[in-house]
Amino acid sequence: MAKIVVINGTPSLVSRVNAVIEYAEADLRGHGFEVERINVAELPAEDLIHTKFESEAIVKANGLVAEADAVIVVSPVYKASYTGVLKTFLDLIPEKGLAGKILLPLFMGGSLAHLLTIEYALKPVLSVLGARHILGGVYAVDSQAVRNDQGVVELAGELKLRLDSVLAELAEETSHKAARKSAE
């Protein structure tokens, strides 16, 4: 079974971006993928800030990335970039740690003003880590994920359609990669 890991760079585990993650995870599990999540905000802060590569939590998280066929990188956009907590974790992924992986960025910002954050802020870092197969990704705006009266975040229909499209592409690419791997 192909493995996909989600790197959640959201500092707040009650962020609306988590609804996007849950939507993606449910879709991918429904297609038979094993999906794991790394909530970077739950990793020990001292290990992240002091780049403790040997930390048990960091070794475990990097092990999930190493075993994955595909990696989804998720972050809200702050100050025209992804979160600092996500950057601290990306700094701990070994050199070429994303080589051979299919990458899918999923970002959410307050407006379309930072639409190119994935292209100009994230992709160069992923490339340095060895990523060569980076899918187009999805940039959503906050207004596409609204908390209802019960506190549940509802995703806009247009956002769901865009997610469905990119998740189908990820599923297809990951399935092909897993098939090639098992044929070797």
mmCIF file of N, CA and C in Angstrom, residues 26-114:
data_model
loop_
_atom_site.group_PDB
_atom_site.id
_atom_site.type_symbol
_atom_site.label_atom_id
_atom_site.label_comp_id
_atom_site.label_asym_id
_atom_site.label_seq_id
_atom_site.Cartn_x
_atom_site.Cartn_y
_atom_site.Cartn_z
ATOM 1 N N ALA A 26 -9.277 12.138 4.162
ATOM 2 C CA ALA A 26 -10.444 11.269 3.944
ATOM 3 C C ALA A 26 -10.498 10.808 2.492
ATOM 4 N N ASP A 27 -10.240 11.715 1.574
ATOM 5 C CA ASP A 27 -10.254 11.368 0.152
ATOM 6 C C ASP A 27 -9.193 10.307 -0.154
ATOM 7 N N LEU A 28 -7.992 10.524 0.322
ATOM 8 C CA LEU A 28 -6.890 9.603 0.017
ATOM 9 C C LEU A 28 -7.073 8.248 0.698
ATOM 10 N N ARG A 29 -7.556 8.237 1.922
ATOM 11 C CA ARG A 29 -7.846 6.953 2.584
ATOM 12 C C ARG A 29 -8.940 6.205 1.834
ATOM 13 N N GLY A 30 -9.901 6.949 1.312
ATOM 14 C CA GLY A 30 -10.970 6.345 0.525
ATOM 15 C C GLY A 30 -10.467 5.697 -0.755
ATOM 16 N N HIS A 31 -9.310 6.142 -1.214
ATOM 17 C CA HIS A 31 -8.679 5.540 -2.393
ATOM 18 C C HIS A 31 -7.644 4.485 -2.021
ATOM 19 N N GLY A 32 -7.624 4.090 -0.741
ATOM 20 C CA GLY A 32 -6.775 2.980 -0.315
ATOM 21 C C GLY A 32 -5.359 3.342 0.099
ATOM 22 N N PHE A 33 -5.068 4.610 0.266
ATOM 23 C CA PHE A 33 -3.725 5.001 0.681
ATOM 24 C C PHE A 33 -3.602 4.993 2.199
ATOM 25 N N GLU A 34 -2.420 4.682 2.674
ATOM 26 C CA GLU A 34 -2.105 4.835 4.087
ATOM 27 C C GLU A 34 -1.660 6.281 4.272
ATOM 28 N N VAL A 35 -2.313 6.999 5.168
ATOM 29 C CA VAL A 35 -2.020 8.419 5.362
ATOM 30 C C VAL A 35 -1.622 8.669 6.807
ATOM 31 N N GLU A 36 -0.489 9.308 6.984
ATOM 32 C CA GLU A 36 0.006 9.708 8.304
ATOM 33 C C GLU A 36 0.108 11.228 8.321
ATOM 34 N N ARG A 37 0.027 11.810 9.508
ATOM 35 C CA ARG A 37 0.142 13.265 9.628
ATOM 36 C C ARG A 37 1.201 13.625 10.651
ATOM 37 N N ILE A 38 2.006 14.599 10.304
ATOM 38 C CA ILE A 38 2.952 15.208 11.238
ATOM 39 C C ILE A 38 2.417 16.602 11.544
ATOM 40 N N ASN A 39 1.964 16.816 12.765
ATOM 41 C CA ASN A 39 1.563 18.152 13.212
ATOM 42 C C ASN A 39 2.809 18.797 13.804
ATOM 43 N N VAL A 40 3.449 19.644 13.017
ATOM 44 C CA VAL A 40 4.724 20.216 13.432
ATOM 45 C C VAL A 40 4.594 20.957 14.764
ATOM 46 N N ALA A 41 3.459 21.594 14.997
ATOM 47 C CA ALA A 41 3.259 22.332 16.250
ATOM 48 C C ALA A 41 3.271 21.426 17.476
ATOM 49 N N GLU A 42 3.098 20.124 17.276
ATOM 50 C CA GLU A 42 3.132 19.184 18.399
ATOM 51 C C GLU A 42 4.521 18.604 18.645
ATOM 52 N N LEU A 43 5.467 18.878 17.754
ATOM 53 C CA LEU A 43 6.840 18.430 17.981
ATOM 54 C C LEU A 43 7.461 19.324 19.052
ATOM 55 N N PRO A 44 8.421 18.800 19.809
ATOM 56 C CA PRO A 44 9.040 19.613 20.866
ATOM 57 C C PRO A 44 9.680 20.882 20.295
ATOM 58 N N ALA A 45 9.247 22.031 20.810
ATOM 59 C CA ALA A 45 9.728 23.323 20.311
ATOM 60 C C ALA A 45 11.245 23.441 20.410
ATOM 61 N N GLU A 46 11.798 22.966 21.508
ATOM 62 C CA GLU A 46 13.251 23.060 21.682
ATOM 63 C C GLU A 46 13.987 22.254 20.607
ATOM 64 N N ASP A 47 13.442 21.109 20.240
ATOM 65 C CA ASP A 47 14.069 20.285 19.205
ATOM 66 C C ASP A 47 14.034 20.999 17.853
ATOM 67 N N LEU A 48 12.920 21.683 17.580
ATOM 68 C CA LEU A 48 12.790 22.419 16.320
ATOM 69 C C LEU A 48 13.724 23.628 16.294
ATOM 70 N N ILE A 49 13.660 24.426 17.330
ATOM 71 C CA ILE A 49 14.431 25.673 17.364
ATOM 72 C C ILE A 49 15.933 25.420 17.402
ATOM 73 N N HIS A 50 16.348 24.393 18.136
ATOM 74 C CA HIS A 50 17.772 24.096 18.262
ATOM 75 C C HIS A 50 18.242 23.035 17.267
ATOM 76 N N THR A 51 17.437 22.764 16.259
ATOM 77 C CA THR A 51 17.731 21.781 15.202
ATOM 78 C C THR A 51 18.380 20.512 15.751
ATOM 79 N N LYS A 52 17.639 19.848 16.625
ATOM 80 C CA LYS A 52 18.124 18.610 17.234
ATOM 81 C C LYS A 52 17.752 17.430 16.342
ATOM 82 N N PHE A 53 18.615 17.162 15.369
ATOM 83 C CA PHE A 53 18.384 16.082 14.419
ATOM 84 C C PHE A 53 18.228 14.731 15.098
ATOM 85 N N GLU A 54 18.900 14.543 16.250
ATOM 86 C CA GLU A 54 18.900 13.258 16.941
ATOM 87 C C GLU A 54 17.713 13.079 17.889
ATOM 88 N N SER A 55 16.894 14.110 18.031
ATOM 89 C CA SER A 55 15.727 14.031 18.906
ATOM 90 C C SER A 55 14.823 12.875 18.481
ATOM 91 N N GLU A 56 14.313 12.153 19.467
ATOM 92 C CA GLU A 56 13.433 11.014 19.173
ATOM 93 C C GLU A 56 12.221 11.434 18.333
ATOM 94 N N ALA A 57 11.618 12.568 18.674
ATOM 95 C CA ALA A 57 10.440 13.044 17.942
ATOM 96 C C ALA A 57 10.797 13.430 16.508
ATOM 97 N N ILE A 58 11.943 14.059 16.316
ATOM 98 C CA ILE A 58 12.371 14.476 14.981
ATOM 99 C C ILE A 58 12.748 13.254 14.151
ATOM 100 N N VAL A 59 13.444 12.309 14.751
ATOM 101 C CA VAL A 59 13.811 11.077 14.047
ATOM 102 C C VAL A 59 12.551 10.335 13.599
ATOM 103 N N LYS A 60 11.561 10.268 14.475
ATOM 104 C CA LYS A 60 10.300 9.596 14.130
ATOM 105 C C LYS A 60 9.588 10.323 12.988
ATOM 106 N N ALA A 61 9.498 11.645 13.070
ATOM 107 C CA ALA A 61 8.839 12.419 12.013
ATOM 108 C C ALA A 61 9.579 12.270 10.688
ATOM 109 N N ASN A 62 10.903 12.350 10.728
ATOM 110 C CA ASN A 62 11.679 12.171 9.504
ATOM 111 C C ASN A 62 11.561 10.757 8.960
ATOM 112 N N GLY A 63 11.356 9.791 9.843
ATOM 113 C CA GLY A 63 11.124 8.417 9.396
ATOM 114 C C GLY A 63 9.831 8.301 8.599
ATOM 115 N N LEU A 64 8.795 9.002 9.047
ATOM 116 C CA LEU A 64 7.530 9.018 8.304
ATOM 117 C C LEU A 64 7.732 9.613 6.912
ATOM 118 N N VAL A 65 8.496 10.705 6.838
ATOM 119 C CA VAL A 65 8.776 11.328 5.547
ATOM 120 C C VAL A 65 9.580 10.370 4.673
ATOM 121 N N ALA A 66 10.579 9.727 5.241
ATOM 122 C CA ALA A 66 11.433 8.809 4.473
ATOM 123 C C ALA A 66 10.641 7.637 3.896
ATOM 124 N N GLU A 67 9.667 7.133 4.651
ATOM 125 C CA GLU A 67 8.879 5.979 4.207
ATOM 126 C C GLU A 67 7.794 6.347 3.206
ATOM 127 N N ALA A 68 7.479 7.625 3.091
ATOM 128 C CA ALA A 68 6.349 8.062 2.262
ATOM 129 C C ALA A 68 6.683 8.028 0.776
ATOM 130 N N ASP A 69 5.665 7.698 0.005
ATOM 131 C CA ASP A 69 5.770 7.800 -1.451
ATOM 132 C C ASP A 69 5.441 9.220 -1.894
ATOM 133 N N ALA A 70 4.581 9.883 -1.131
ATOM 134 C CA ALA A 70 4.164 11.246 -1.440
ATOM 135 C C ALA A 70 4.071 12.042 -0.145
ATOM 136 N N VAL A 71 4.266 13.353 -0.268
ATOM 137 C CA VAL A 71 4.233 14.244 0.876
ATOM 138 C C VAL A 71 3.344 15.440 0.533
ATOM 139 N N ILE A 72 2.402 15.730 1.419
ATOM 140 C CA ILE A 72 1.568 16.917 1.284
ATOM 141 C C ILE A 72 2.071 17.930 2.307
ATOM 142 N N VAL A 73 2.396 19.126 1.841
ATOM 143 C CA VAL A 73 2.900 20.180 2.715
ATOM 144 C C VAL A 73 1.802 21.228 2.842
ATOM 145 N N VAL A 74 1.351 21.456 4.074
ATOM 146 C CA VAL A 74 0.216 22.339 4.325
ATOM 147 C C VAL A 74 0.634 23.475 5.242
ATOM 148 N N SER A 75 0.170 24.692 4.897
ATOM 149 C CA SER A 75 0.469 25.830 5.755
ATOM 150 C C SER A 75 -0.494 26.972 5.492
ATOM 151 N N PRO A 76 -0.832 27.706 6.546
ATOM 152 C CA PRO A 76 -1.453 29.001 6.305
ATOM 153 C C PRO A 76 -0.354 29.950 5.839
ATOM 154 N N VAL A 77 -0.745 31.041 5.223
ATOM 155 C CA VAL A 77 0.218 32.035 4.758
ATOM 156 C C VAL A 77 0.216 33.208 5.727
ATOM 157 N N TYR A 78 1.405 33.502 6.255
ATOM 158 C CA TYR A 78 1.611 34.649 7.140
ATOM 159 C C TYR A 78 2.708 35.501 6.525
ATOM 160 N N LYS A 79 2.479 36.782 6.427
ATOM 161 C CA LYS A 79 3.504 37.714 5.937
ATOM 162 C C LYS A 79 4.117 37.252 4.610
ATOM 163 N N ALA A 80 3.279 36.815 3.687
ATOM 164 C CA ALA A 80 3.680 36.422 2.329
ATOM 165 C C ALA A 80 4.525 35.147 2.279
ATOM 166 N N SER A 81 4.462 34.323 3.309
ATOM 167 C CA SER A 81 5.222 33.078 3.300
ATOM 168 C C SER A 81 4.515 32.026 4.151
ATOM 169 N N TYR A 82 5.069 30.832 4.131
ATOM 170 C CA TYR A 82 4.556 29.777 4.999
ATOM 171 C C TYR A 82 5.027 30.043 6.426
ATOM 172 N N THR A 83 4.516 29.285 7.369
ATOM 173 C CA THR A 83 4.785 29.549 8.779
ATOM 174 C C THR A 83 6.224 29.238 9.179
ATOM 175 N N GLY A 84 6.653 29.922 10.213
ATOM 176 C CA GLY A 84 7.979 29.670 10.764
ATOM 177 C C GLY A 84 8.108 28.271 11.334
ATOM 178 N N VAL A 85 7.030 27.765 11.935
ATOM 179 C CA VAL A 85 7.084 26.420 12.509
ATOM 180 C C VAL A 85 7.306 25.382 11.397
ATOM 181 N N LEU A 86 6.711 25.610 10.232
ATOM 182 C CA LEU A 86 6.950 24.697 9.104
ATOM 183 C C LEU A 86 8.409 24.790 8.669
ATOM 184 N N LYS A 87 8.945 25.999 8.590
ATOM 185 C CA LYS A 87 10.346 26.169 8.181
ATOM 186 C C LYS A 87 11.291 25.461 9.139
ATOM 187 N N THR A 88 11.015 25.527 10.444
ATOM 188 C CA THR A 88 11.908 24.853 11.394
ATOM 189 C C THR A 88 11.940 23.356 11.141
ATOM 190 N N PHE A 89 10.779 22.773 10.757
ATOM 191 C CA PHE A 89 10.779 21.342 10.476
ATOM 192 C C PHE A 89 11.460 21.036 9.144
ATOM 193 N N LEU A 90 11.192 21.843 8.127
ATOM 194 C CA LEU A 90 11.844 21.613 6.833
ATOM 195 C C LEU A 90 13.361 21.665 6.983
ATOM 196 N N ASP A 91 13.854 22.521 7.878
ATOM 197 C CA ASP A 91 15.295 22.608 8.133
ATOM 198 C C ASP A 91 15.855 21.311 8.730
ATOM 199 N N LEU A 92 14.996 20.496 9.323
ATOM 200 C CA LEU A 92 15.439 19.254 9.955
ATOM 201 C C LEU A 92 15.308 18.031 9.047
ATOM 202 N N ILE A 93 14.684 18.201 7.903
ATOM 203 C CA ILE A 93 14.619 17.088 6.952
ATOM 204 C C ILE A 93 16.010 16.936 6.344
ATOM 205 N N PRO A 94 16.536 15.716 6.309
ATOM 206 C CA PRO A 94 17.895 15.532 5.787
ATOM 207 C C PRO A 94 18.043 16.029 4.346
ATOM 208 N N GLU A 95 19.278 16.394 4.011
ATOM 209 C CA GLU A 95 19.568 16.804 2.638
ATOM 210 C C GLU A 95 19.097 15.698 1.699
ATOM 211 N N LYS A 96 18.392 16.068 0.680
ATOM 212 C CA LYS A 96 17.806 15.163 -0.316
ATOM 213 C C LYS A 96 16.729 14.256 0.297
ATOM 214 N N GLY A 97 16.197 14.657 1.446
ATOM 215 C CA GLY A 97 15.165 13.874 2.129
ATOM 216 C C GLY A 97 13.843 13.804 1.389
ATOM 217 N N LEU A 98 13.645 14.666 0.390
ATOM 218 C CA LEU A 98 12.416 14.623 -0.402
ATOM 219 C C LEU A 98 12.655 14.070 -1.807
ATOM 220 N N ALA A 99 13.864 13.597 -2.056
ATOM 221 C CA ALA A 99 14.175 13.017 -3.366
ATOM 222 C C ALA A 99 13.301 11.797 -3.618
ATOM 223 N N GLY A 100 12.769 11.703 -4.827
ATOM 224 C CA GLY A 100 11.951 10.558 -5.201
ATOM 225 C C GLY A 100 10.519 10.614 -4.697
ATOM 226 N N LYS A 101 10.148 11.681 -4.043
ATOM 227 C CA LYS A 101 8.792 11.806 -3.492
ATOM 228 C C LYS A 101 7.947 12.703 -4.398
ATOM 229 N N ILE A 102 6.659 12.449 -4.394
ATOM 230 C CA ILE A 102 5.711 13.331 -5.061
ATOM 231 C C ILE A 102 5.241 14.318 -4.012
ATOM 232 N N LEU A 103 5.294 15.616 -4.312
ATOM 233 C CA LEU A 103 4.950 16.663 -3.359
ATOM 234 C C LEU A 103 3.689 17.382 -3.794
ATOM 235 N N LEU A 104 2.840 17.680 -2.817
ATOM 236 C CA LEU A 104 1.629 18.454 -3.066
ATOM 237 C C LEU A 104 1.511 19.556 -2.022
ATOM 238 N N PRO A 105 1.647 20.825 -2.420
ATOM 239 C CA PRO A 105 1.448 21.926 -1.482
ATOM 240 C C PRO A 105 -0.037 22.306 -1.386
ATOM 241 N N LEU A 106 -0.502 22.544 -0.163
ATOM 242 C CA LEU A 106 -1.853 23.048 0.090
ATOM 243 C C LEU A 106 -1.721 24.222 1.048
ATOM 244 N N PHE A 107 -2.005 25.420 0.579
ATOM 245 C CA PHE A 107 -1.834 26.637 1.369
ATOM 246 C C PHE A 107 -3.143 27.392 1.475
ATOM 247 N N MET A 108 -3.282 28.179 2.546
ATOM 248 C CA MET A 108 -4.455 29.031 2.721
ATOM 249 C C MET A 108 -4.001 30.390 3.235
ATOM 250 N N GLY A 109 -4.481 31.440 2.565
ATOM 251 C CA GLY A 109 -4.141 32.792 2.967
ATOM 252 C C GLY A 109 -5.368 33.672 3.075
ATOM 253 N N GLY A 110 -5.172 34.857 3.583
ATOM 254 C CA GLY A 110 -6.277 35.778 3.797
ATOM 255 C C GLY A 110 -6.829 36.376 2.523
ATOM 256 N N SER A 111 -6.005 36.442 1.480
ATOM 257 C CA SER A 111 -6.454 37.015 0.217
ATOM 258 C C SER A 111 -5.634 36.417 -0.924
ATOM 259 N N LEU A 112 -6.020 36.780 -2.133
ATOM 260 C CA LEU A 112 -5.274 36.319 -3.306
ATOM 261 C C LEU A 112 -3.937 37.042 -3.467
ATOM 262 N N ALA A 113 -3.683 38.035 -2.643
ATOM 263 C CA ALA A 113 -2.447 38.815 -2.742
ATOM 264 C C ALA A 113 -1.197 37.949 -2.613
ATOM 265 N N HIS A 114 -1.307 36.817 -1.938
ATOM 266 C CA HIS A 114 -0.133 35.959 -1.709
ATOM 267 C C HIS A 114 -0.236 34.638 -2.467
#
